[in-house]
C-alpha angles and dihedrals in degrees: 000000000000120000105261107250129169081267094066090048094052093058094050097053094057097055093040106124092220098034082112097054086068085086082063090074129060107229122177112252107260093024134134106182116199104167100071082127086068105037115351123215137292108266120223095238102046104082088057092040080054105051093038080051089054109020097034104031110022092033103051105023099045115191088345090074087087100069096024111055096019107267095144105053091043094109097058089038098059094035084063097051085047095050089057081070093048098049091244119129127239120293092039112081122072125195131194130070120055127297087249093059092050096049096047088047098054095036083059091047101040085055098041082056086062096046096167099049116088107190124083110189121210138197107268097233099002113138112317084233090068094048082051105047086039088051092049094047087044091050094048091043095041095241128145118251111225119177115206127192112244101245093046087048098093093050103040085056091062098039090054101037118153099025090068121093103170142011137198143170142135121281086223123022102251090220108043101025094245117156124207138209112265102177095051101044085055095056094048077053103052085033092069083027102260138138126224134200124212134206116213101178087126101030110051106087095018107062137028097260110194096186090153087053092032094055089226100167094204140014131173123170134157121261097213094083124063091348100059109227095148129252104324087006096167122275119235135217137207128203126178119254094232090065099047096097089051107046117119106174121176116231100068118182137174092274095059095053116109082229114032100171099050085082093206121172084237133080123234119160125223132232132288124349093339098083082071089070114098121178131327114331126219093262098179084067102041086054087052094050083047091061100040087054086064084077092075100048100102097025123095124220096221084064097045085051100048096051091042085057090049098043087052091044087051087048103053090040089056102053090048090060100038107025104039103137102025097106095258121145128203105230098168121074121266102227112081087220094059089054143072122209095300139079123199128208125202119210134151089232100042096132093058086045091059094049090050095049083048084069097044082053090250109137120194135124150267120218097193136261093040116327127127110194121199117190115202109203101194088209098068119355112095142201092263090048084057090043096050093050085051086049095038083049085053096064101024081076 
């Protein structure tokens, strides 16, 4: 195989199938941004959704904007649109509070489905948000906190069996880009009769998710990475139909009454996916997140995929021909299908190589001690992005 050269990236990029949805996004001129993982880039369409959402709407039509342009029934209508992404079908998929919220909410009520089993198994080395929130619904329920590595997670499901009530863990790791098998990890679940809920932060936008074909019981995962909601865009949450009947959460609040209006001093929740709503959601973001969803409409997730797969492969096969002894590390693993849309470096001065990338307007981040962590955003990163942060590594050592 050729050695990759700027060449090579330039070709590529004039026969990519997406290279044009890149105008869909507004980047900074001189720009390579790398941490779309982390907050992706500004879409085209959001600033306008925003001010018709506060100078049309709010502003003219006052309280009445809730009924009248929607407002209300926004968090069913972009889950949906969400849950396309997801491969759930309409009526599943819920946005609107943090991702946080919704993961403490349906860990609570995913254990509270298995009464009599006392153990919640976690993700060894997921988001430290995840260990926290696991650690605070075991603590309330009176469950024991175990956390698993990854690739043991399958098997320890089935060694354990009966004893598991939950599950949960993060379809990519959000530190070295390693995707795991979703689909294998829920079967060892309902095989021992667990449930397990997934967090799809890095994964939404980025991969062809099939939660519907795959069984998964619960999801949650944030809109402001690969999606493009905005900083604190609102997180969403799917639950199974076949769980909606039985779904106590616990933190139950006037949105997710049957009848909301009624104003009555009890709680009764109301039907489907629905009862996972809680109070007044930030609606200016959710509007944000609404308009930055128009961008795949018409993209398919095969071909984001695809090109995410061959971005990260360009890359590592870069850095193998122009950085080797440099002190660089692949952390990530090698094979596309074993990755989600990141690759991960390891090197003793990261955090100086960052800095210096900064200055070459590379943008990408730095999960301490020594990873360097690159995110590949099929929409609107391209191959001689990839080509100038290998050459911008090169003489940043």
């Amino acid at each position: 195989m050729p050695t990759p050269s700027r060449e090579t990236a330039e070709r590529l990029d004039r026969t990519d199938p997406l290279a044009a949805v890149r105008t869909r996004y507004s980047l900074p001129e001189g720009v390579v941004y790398l941490d779309g993982n982390s907050l992706g880039a500004l879409s085209v369409g959001v600033p306008a959704a925003v001010q018709t959402a506060v100078v049309e709407n709010w502003g003219r039509h006052l309280i009445n904007v809730w009924t009248d342009d929607g407002w209300w029934d926004a968090p069913l209508r972009v889950g949906d649109r969400v849950g396309r992404l997801l491969g759930a079908r309409a009526g599943q998929t819920l946005v609107g509070d943090s991702t946080s919220v919704h993961l403490f909410n349906v860990l609570t009520a995913a254990a509270r489905l298995r009464p009599d089993r006392r153990l919640l198994l976690v993700e060894e080395g997921g988001f430290p948000t995840n260990h926290y929130l696991a650690t605070s619904v075991a603590r309330i329920l009176g469950l024991e906190v175990r956390r698993v590595p990854m690739p043991d997670m399958a098997s320890t499901l089935r060694r354990l069996g009966e004893r598991v009530a939950v599950a949960t863990a993060g379809a990519v790791d959000f530190r070295t880009g390693e995707l795991w098998d979703v689909r294998a990890v829920t079967d060892a679940a309902h095989d021992v009769g667990a449930l397990v809920v997934w967090d799809l932060c890095h994964a939404v936008g980025a991969l062809p998710l099939t939660l519907d074909a795959d069984g998964v019981d619960f999801a949650v995962g944030c809109s402001y990475k690969f999606l493009s909601g905005g900083p604190g865009a609102p997180g969403f949450v799917y639950a199974a139909r076949r769980h909606h009947g039985d779904i106590d959460q616990p933190l139950c609040g006037w949105h997710g009454h049957a009848e909301p209006f009624a104003m009555v001093p009890d709680y009764e929740p109301t039907t489907g996916i629905g009862r996972l709503r809680v109070g007044s959601p930030n609606i200016l973001s959710m509007l944000a997140l609404d308009a930055a969803l128009d961008v795949f409409d018409d993209v398919e997730m095969a071909a984001v995929r695809e090109k995410n797969v061959a971005l990260g492969d360009f890359f590592i096969e870069a850095v193998d021909a122009h950085l080797a002894g440099r002190g660089f590390e692949l952390v990530t693993p090698r094979r596309g299908d074993q990755r989600g849309s990141q690759v991960t470096l390891c090197h003793p001065e990261a955090e100086r190589i960052m800095r210096a990338l900064n200055k070459h307007g590379i943008i990408g981040d730095v999960r301490p001690p020594e990873l360097l962590r690159f995110g590949f955003n099929s929409l609107y990163i391209s191959y001689t992005d990839i080509f100038a942060v290998v050459e911008a590594l090169r003489s940043c050592t």
